[in-house]
Amino acid sequence: MKKRFSTLTAVLAGVLVLSSVIFAQEGRGAAQAGGRGGRRGIMAGDPANANKPYDKHDLSGVWTRNGSPGGYGGGSTCANCGDRGFNNDVPPFTPLGQKMFDANKPSYGRNLGSPEANAHPEEAIGRRRAVPPANGTDPYQYCNPEGVTRALIYPDPVEFLQVPDRIVQQFEWGYGVRTIWLDGRKLIDDPDQPRWWGYSTGHWEGDTLVVNSNGFDERTWVDHFGYPHSSDMKLEERYRRTAYDVIELVITITDPKVYTKPWTSQTKRFRLLPKDSVKTIDGWGGLFEDLCAPAEDVEQFNRRVRDPAGGVVH
């Protein structure tokens, strides 16, 4: 069973990387500033849940920004959940920020130099510079962790596990784990060891969970369009449970080394998935182990399928 599943995954992945056109087409709706193109018109909140009681200070559950009925797969966000970018309104770069941005080569968005890209000058250039994966520099294609902002933006489920002294976010994509400490500790001003997931503390301001984070490894990207950050980046996340089945999130980046002013995200919405809605074929409930594992012949796949698709022959 595992071998057949791995083979199927490789075949599907091969289809995705055969042409950057596919990536650009999938990213077309997400590249729009307003987050249009949600799949099947699914909204973040279900009217059937409108009168259900809920605790505004309880964020536990499995949440998703995906527009598919099952809450995962396909890449599109739900109709009013926001798009897959951080925000189309990008602050000016510093000289260092511009250099870092130019060095990042994403494979998501409209194809670089294409008539479609040129026809949408209202979109930031980061959304109009996709290259084939073989020519890209996306750190995740080498199985590196995607980082906080990108993981939160990606439209696959994330489970919030809430206990008195912390909230643990378990992301299906990459099967990454992040801890937000609620025990009153203070962030270290200058952490000695940067982390892929940074250091995070949270506290409640009324009905809003405010999370402050720093100490990030600068090899992660802000979003799928390759926007950079430095190890000095500071994040503020503001979570509000606005309905039984809706969480709203706004993130602000402060990184003077890269951006000339703070950068605030588009409002992102998550919808609550019913218990055990994510299941394997065998009926095993819970998040899928969607790991990028080098042991699964990733290097061989890249050399034999991905790279030749982008014109790189070894």
GROMACS .gro file of C-alpha atoms in nm:
model
  314
    1MET     CA    1   0.000   0.000   0.000
    2LYS     CA    2   0.273   0.246   0.093
    3LYS     CA    3   0.467   0.175  -0.224
    4ARG     CA    4   0.158   0.227  -0.440
    5PHE     CA    5   0.082   0.554  -0.260
    6SER     CA    6   0.439   0.678  -0.306
    7THR     CA    7   0.426   0.590  -0.675
    8LEU     CA    8   0.099   0.774  -0.720
    9THR     CA    9   0.242   1.077  -0.541
   10ALA     CA   10   0.545   1.077  -0.769
   11VAL     CA   11   0.325   1.055  -1.080
   12LEU     CA   12   0.107   1.343  -0.965
   13ALA     CA   13   0.411   1.549  -0.875
   14GLY     CA   14   0.557   1.478  -1.217
   15VAL     CA   15   0.246   1.614  -1.382
   16LEU     CA   16   0.277   1.933  -1.178
   17VAL     CA   17   0.635   2.006  -1.273
   18LEU     CA   18   0.627   1.919  -1.642
   19SER     CA   19   0.561   2.281  -1.724
   20SER     CA   20   0.571   2.610  -1.541
   21VAL     CA   21   0.252   2.691  -1.727
   22ILE     CA   22   0.068   2.460  -1.490
   23PHE     CA   23   0.203   2.648  -1.191
   24ALA     CA   24   0.108   2.979  -1.344
   25GLN     CA   25  -0.244   2.860  -1.421
   26GLU     CA   26  -0.295   2.726  -1.069
   27GLY     CA   27  -0.160   3.050  -0.928
   28ARG     CA   28  -0.375   3.269  -1.150
   29GLY     CA   29  -0.660   3.309  -0.903
   30ALA     CA   30  -0.421   3.341  -0.611
   31ALA     CA   31  -0.227   3.613  -0.787
   32GLN     CA   32  -0.529   3.839  -0.779
   33ALA     CA   33  -0.510   4.101  -0.507
   34GLY     CA   34  -0.853   4.030  -0.365
   35GLY     CA   35  -0.823   3.655  -0.326
   36ARG     CA   36  -1.083   3.575  -0.592
   37GLY     CA   37  -1.105   3.234  -0.751
   38GLY     CA   38  -1.207   3.035  -0.444
   39ARG     CA   39  -1.303   2.681  -0.531
   40ARG     CA   40  -1.673   2.596  -0.566
   41GLY     CA   41  -1.780   2.914  -0.390
   42ILE     CA   42  -1.720   2.772  -0.042
   43MET     CA   43  -1.719   3.051   0.216
   44ALA     CA   44  -1.525   3.052   0.542
   45GLY     CA   45  -1.845   3.042   0.748
   46ASP     CA   46  -2.127   2.793   0.695
   47PRO     CA   47  -2.475   2.950   0.749
   48ALA     CA   48  -2.581   2.623   0.912
   49ASN     CA   49  -2.340   2.703   1.198
   50ALA     CA   50  -2.451   3.065   1.244
   51ASN     CA   51  -2.627   3.009   1.576
   52LYS     CA   52  -2.386   2.761   1.730
   53PRO     CA   53  -2.224   2.884   2.052
   54TYR     CA   54  -1.846   2.912   2.073
   55ASP     CA   55  -1.572   3.039   2.301
   56LYS     CA   56  -1.381   3.330   2.144
   57HIS     CA   57  -1.074   3.229   2.346
   58ASP     CA   58  -1.076   2.870   2.221
   59LEU     CA   59  -0.894   2.825   1.889
   60SER     CA   60  -0.862   2.448   1.911
   61GLY     CA   61  -0.963   2.236   1.614
   62VAL     CA   62  -0.859   2.165   1.257
   63TRP     CA   63  -0.882   2.475   1.040
   64THR     CA   64  -0.821   2.534   0.671
   65ARG     CA   65  -0.807   2.809   0.412
   66ASN     CA   66  -0.876   2.561   0.132
   67GLY     CA   67  -1.186   2.589  -0.084
   68SER     CA   68  -1.234   2.219  -0.155
   69PRO     CA   69  -1.506   2.032   0.040
   70GLY     CA   70  -1.249   1.819   0.220
   71GLY     CA   71  -1.037   2.119   0.314
   72TYR     CA   72  -0.715   2.014   0.143
   73GLY     CA   73  -0.563   1.964  -0.202
   74GLY     CA   74  -0.601   2.165  -0.520
   75GLY     CA   75  -0.421   2.475  -0.401
   76SER     CA   76  -0.713   2.720  -0.411
   77THR     CA   77  -0.837   2.912  -0.110
   78CYS     CA   78  -1.203   2.939  -0.013
   79ALA     CA   79  -1.402   3.225  -0.157
   80ASN     CA   80  -1.345   3.487   0.115
   81CYS     CA   81  -1.033   3.342   0.281
   82GLY     CA   82  -0.779   3.565   0.107
   83ASP     CA   83  -0.527   3.456  -0.153
   84ARG     CA   84  -0.200   3.263  -0.127
   85GLY     CA   85   0.020   3.571  -0.117
   86PHE     CA   86   0.103   3.781   0.187
   87ASN     CA   87  -0.031   4.104   0.038
   88ASN     CA   88  -0.020   4.266  -0.304
   89ASP     CA   89   0.066   4.602  -0.143
   90VAL     CA   90   0.441   4.545  -0.100
   91PRO     CA   91   0.651   4.815   0.074
   92PRO     CA   92   0.963   4.939  -0.104
   93PHE     CA   93   1.272   4.728  -0.049
   94THR     CA   94   1.596   4.841   0.104
   95PRO     CA   95   1.901   4.778  -0.121
   96LEU     CA   96   1.965   4.454   0.070
   97GLY     CA   97   1.601   4.356   0.043
   98GLN     CA   98   1.603   4.411  -0.333
   99LYS     CA   99   1.911   4.193  -0.367
  100MET     CA  100   1.750   3.914  -0.163
  101PHE     CA  101   1.426   3.941  -0.360
  102ASP     CA  102   1.608   3.918  -0.693
  103ALA     CA  103   1.794   3.608  -0.579
  104ASN     CA  104   1.471   3.422  -0.497
  105LYS     CA  105   1.321   3.248  -0.802
  106PRO     CA  106   0.965   3.123  -0.734
  107SER     CA  107   0.763   2.882  -0.948
  108TYR     CA  108   0.428   3.017  -0.841
  109GLY     CA  109   0.234   3.298  -1.002
  110ARG     CA  110   0.220   3.423  -1.360
  111ASN     CA  111   0.508   3.320  -1.588
  112LEU     CA  112   0.793   3.569  -1.601
  113GLY     CA  113   0.776   3.780  -1.917
  114SER     CA  114   0.454   3.618  -2.040
  115PRO     CA  115   0.177   3.819  -2.208
  116GLU     CA  116  -0.045   3.732  -1.912
  117ALA     CA  117   0.208   3.872  -1.666
  118ASN     CA  118   0.253   4.188  -1.872
  119ALA     CA  119  -0.125   4.234  -1.888
  120HIS     CA  120  -0.153   4.273  -1.510
  121PRO     CA  121   0.065   4.564  -1.400
  122GLU     CA  122  -0.166   4.616  -1.101
  123GLU     CA  123  -0.008   4.308  -0.944
  124ALA     CA  124   0.324   4.336  -0.763
  125ILE     CA  125   0.611   4.199  -0.970
  126GLY     CA  126   0.657   3.913  -0.724
  127ARG     CA  127   0.331   3.766  -0.853
  128ARG     CA  128   0.444   3.786  -1.215
  129ARG     CA  129   0.786   3.622  -1.222
  130ALA     CA  130   0.730   3.245  -1.205
  131VAL     CA  131   0.997   3.019  -1.356
  132PRO     CA  132   1.001   2.640  -1.404
  133PRO     CA  133   1.083   2.458  -1.078
  134ALA     CA  134   1.412   2.334  -1.225
  135ASN     CA  135   1.521   2.697  -1.261
  136GLY     CA  136   1.382   2.808  -0.928
  137THR     CA  137   1.533   2.848  -0.583
  138ASP     CA  138   1.235   2.760  -0.365
  139PRO     CA  139   1.385   2.625  -0.041
  140TYR     CA  140   1.089   2.393   0.011
  141GLN     CA  141   1.161   2.194  -0.305
  142TYR     CA  142   1.470   2.070  -0.119
  143CYS     CA  143   1.253   1.965   0.177
  144ASN     CA  144   1.343   2.263   0.397
  145PRO     CA  145   1.074   2.387   0.639
  146GLU     CA  146   0.846   2.650   0.487
  147GLY     CA  147   0.842   2.885   0.789
  148VAL     CA  148   0.561   3.051   0.981
  149THR     CA  149   0.409   3.302   0.740
  150ARG     CA  150   0.419   3.071   0.441
  151ALA     CA  151   0.275   2.778   0.635
  152LEU     CA  152  -0.014   2.992   0.759
  153ILE     CA  153  -0.086   3.115   0.406
  154TYR     CA  154  -0.078   2.773   0.241
  155PRO     CA  155  -0.432   2.634   0.190
  156ASP     CA  156  -0.400   2.301   0.367
  157PRO     CA  157  -0.529   2.213   0.713
  158VAL     CA  158  -0.361   2.326   1.034
  159GLU     CA  159  -0.459   2.191   1.374
  160PHE     CA  160  -0.457   2.419   1.677
  161LEU     CA  161  -0.390   2.226   1.998
  162GLN     CA  162  -0.462   2.459   2.291
  163VAL     CA  163  -0.360   2.398   2.651
  164PRO     CA  164  -0.325   2.654   2.933
  165ASP     CA  165   0.042   2.741   2.876
  166ARG     CA  166   0.074   2.711   2.498
  167ILE     CA  167  -0.087   2.666   2.159
  168VAL     CA  168   0.070   2.416   1.922
  169GLN     CA  169   0.008   2.460   1.550
  170GLN     CA  170   0.046   2.135   1.354
  171PHE     CA  171   0.061   2.202   0.979
  172GLU     CA  172  -0.038   1.928   0.737
  173TRP     CA  173   0.185   2.066   0.462
  174GLY     CA  174   0.534   1.959   0.562
  175TYR     CA  175   0.396   1.814   0.886
  176GLY     CA  176   0.563   2.101   1.072
  177VAL     CA  177   0.505   2.192   1.437
  178ARG     CA  178   0.514   2.539   1.590
  179THR     CA  179   0.469   2.632   1.955
  180ILE     CA  180   0.320   2.961   2.073
  181TRP     CA  181   0.398   3.002   2.445
  182LEU     CA  182   0.127   3.153   2.666
  183ASP     CA  183   0.313   3.113   2.998
  184GLY     CA  184   0.417   3.476   3.032
  185ARG     CA  185   0.775   3.439   2.908
  186LYS     CA  186   0.933   3.726   2.716
  187LEU     CA  187   1.100   3.699   2.378
  188ILE     CA  188   1.480   3.706   2.370
  189ASP     CA  189   1.589   4.035   2.212
  190ASP     CA  190   1.865   3.878   2.002
  191PRO     CA  191   1.839   3.497   1.997
  192ASP     CA  192   2.173   3.321   1.959
  193GLN     CA  193   2.023   3.045   1.743
  194PRO     CA  194   1.781   3.140   1.460
  195ARG     CA  195   1.505   2.884   1.404
  196TRP     CA  196   1.308   2.780   1.100
  197TRP     CA  197   0.991   2.840   1.305
  198GLY     CA  198   1.130   3.121   1.518
  199TYR     CA  199   1.042   3.192   1.883
  200SER     CA  200   0.682   3.283   1.962
  201THR     CA  201   0.488   3.412   2.262
  202GLY     CA  202   0.122   3.501   2.285
  203HIS     CA  203  -0.125   3.686   2.505
  204TRP     CA  204  -0.490   3.784   2.488
  205GLU     CA  205  -0.605   4.140   2.428
  206GLY     CA  206  -0.979   4.110   2.476
  207ASP     CA  207  -1.096   3.854   2.222
  208THR     CA  208  -0.779   3.880   2.011
  209LEU     CA  209  -0.484   3.646   2.050
  210VAL     CA  210  -0.171   3.853   1.984
  211VAL     CA  211   0.139   3.653   1.894
  212ASN     CA  212   0.485   3.809   1.876
  213SER     CA  213   0.774   3.621   1.718
  214ASN     CA  214   1.140   3.671   1.627
  215GLY     CA  215   1.460   3.476   1.572
  216PHE     CA  216   1.376   3.341   1.226
  217ASP     CA  217   1.611   3.164   0.989
  218GLU     CA  218   1.626   3.396   0.689
  219ARG     CA  219   1.629   3.108   0.439
  220THR     CA  220   1.249   3.079   0.460
  221TRP     CA  221   1.026   3.288   0.235
  222VAL     CA  222   0.744   3.517   0.342
  223ASP     CA  223   0.511   3.359   0.086
  224HIS     CA  224   0.504   3.147  -0.230
  225PHE     CA  225   0.610   3.443  -0.444
  226GLY     CA  226   0.959   3.449  -0.296
  227TYR     CA  227   0.943   3.761  -0.081
  228PRO     CA  228   1.240   3.757   0.157
  229HIS     CA  229   1.306   3.846   0.518
  230SER     CA  230   1.617   3.876   0.732
  231SER     CA  231   1.697   3.708   1.062
  232ASP     CA  232   1.591   4.037   1.227
  233MET     CA  233   1.230   3.999   1.112
  234LYS     CA  234   0.967   4.040   1.380
  235LEU     CA  235   0.611   3.915   1.338
  236GLU     CA  236   0.289   4.018   1.502
  237GLU     CA  237  -0.008   3.788   1.442
  238ARG     CA  238  -0.358   3.881   1.551
  239TYR     CA  239  -0.611   3.596   1.565
  240ARG     CA  240  -0.984   3.652   1.619
  241ARG     CA  241  -1.247   3.382   1.627
  242THR     CA  242  -1.532   3.572   1.465
  243ALA     CA  243  -1.781   3.285   1.434
  244TYR     CA  244  -1.823   2.925   1.540
  245ASP     CA  245  -1.636   2.813   1.227
  246VAL     CA  246  -1.422   3.117   1.134
  247ILE     CA  247  -1.085   3.248   1.251
  248GLU     CA  248  -0.947   3.571   1.106
  249LEU     CA  249  -0.573   3.640   1.100
  250VAL     CA  250  -0.374   3.952   1.022
  251ILE     CA  251   0.007   3.938   1.023
  252THR     CA  252   0.247   4.234   1.034
  253ILE     CA  253   0.614   4.202   0.938
  254THR     CA  254   0.867   4.450   1.073
  255ASP     CA  255   1.206   4.400   0.910
  256PRO     CA  256   1.402   4.725   0.852
  257LYS     CA  257   1.687   4.537   0.685
  258VAL     CA  258   1.458   4.428   0.400
  259TYR     CA  259   1.152   4.658   0.392
  260THR     CA  260   1.142   5.032   0.439
  261LYS     CA  261   0.826   5.012   0.651
  262PRO     CA  262   0.618   4.745   0.824
  263TRP     CA  263   0.421   4.517   0.592
  264THR     CA  264   0.072   4.405   0.698
  265SER     CA  265  -0.092   4.106   0.536
  266GLN     CA  266  -0.426   4.080   0.369
  267THR     CA  267  -0.683   3.943   0.617
  268LYS     CA  268  -0.668   3.563   0.602
  269ARG     CA  269  -0.963   3.349   0.708
  270PHE     CA  270  -0.970   2.987   0.822
  271ARG     CA  271  -1.279   2.767   0.828
  272LEU     CA  272  -1.333   2.497   1.085
  273LEU     CA  273  -1.338   2.141   0.955
  274PRO     CA  274  -1.578   1.893   1.117
  275LYS     CA  275  -1.414   1.639   1.344
  276ASP     CA  276  -1.256   1.350   1.156
  277SER     CA  277  -1.327   1.509   0.817
  278VAL     CA  278  -0.964   1.448   0.718
  279LYS     CA  279  -0.928   1.071   0.687
  280THR     CA  280  -0.716   0.819   0.506
  281ILE     CA  281  -0.874   0.564   0.273
  282ASP     CA  282  -0.869   0.326   0.568
  283GLY     CA  283  -1.068   0.569   0.781
  284TRP     CA  284  -0.781   0.686   1.001
  285GLY     CA  285  -0.875   1.037   1.113
  286GLY     CA  286  -0.630   1.323   1.158
  287LEU     CA  287  -0.390   1.530   0.954
  288PHE     CA  288  -0.210   1.353   0.672
  289GLU     CA  289   0.165   1.307   0.709
  290ASP     CA  290   0.242   1.532   0.413
  291LEU     CA  291   0.618   1.521   0.455
  292CYS     CA  292   0.880   1.616   0.202
  293ALA     CA  293   1.129   1.336   0.271
  294PRO     CA  294   1.464   1.311   0.089
  295ALA     CA  295   1.451   0.937   0.158
  296GLU     CA  296   1.163   0.914  -0.090
  297ASP     CA  297   1.397   0.954  -0.389
  298VAL     CA  298   1.346   1.331  -0.412
  299GLU     CA  299   1.691   1.389  -0.561
  300GLN     CA  300   1.639   1.120  -0.824
  301PHE     CA  301   1.295   1.258  -0.909
  302ASN     CA  302   1.437   1.609  -0.948
  303ARG     CA  303   1.713   1.492  -1.178
  304ARG     CA  304   1.495   1.267  -1.394
  305VAL     CA  305   1.166   1.459  -1.407
  306ARG     CA  306   1.169   1.809  -1.263
  307ASP     CA  307   1.496   1.937  -1.402
  308PRO     CA  308   1.452   1.810  -1.762
  309ALA     CA  309   1.104   1.967  -1.761
  310GLY     CA  310   1.276   2.302  -1.706
  311GLY     CA  311   1.546   2.240  -1.967
  312VAL     CA  312   1.816   2.132  -1.723
  313VAL     CA  313   1.975   1.802  -1.827
  314HIS     CA  314   2.238   1.641  -1.606
   0.00000   0.00000   0.00000
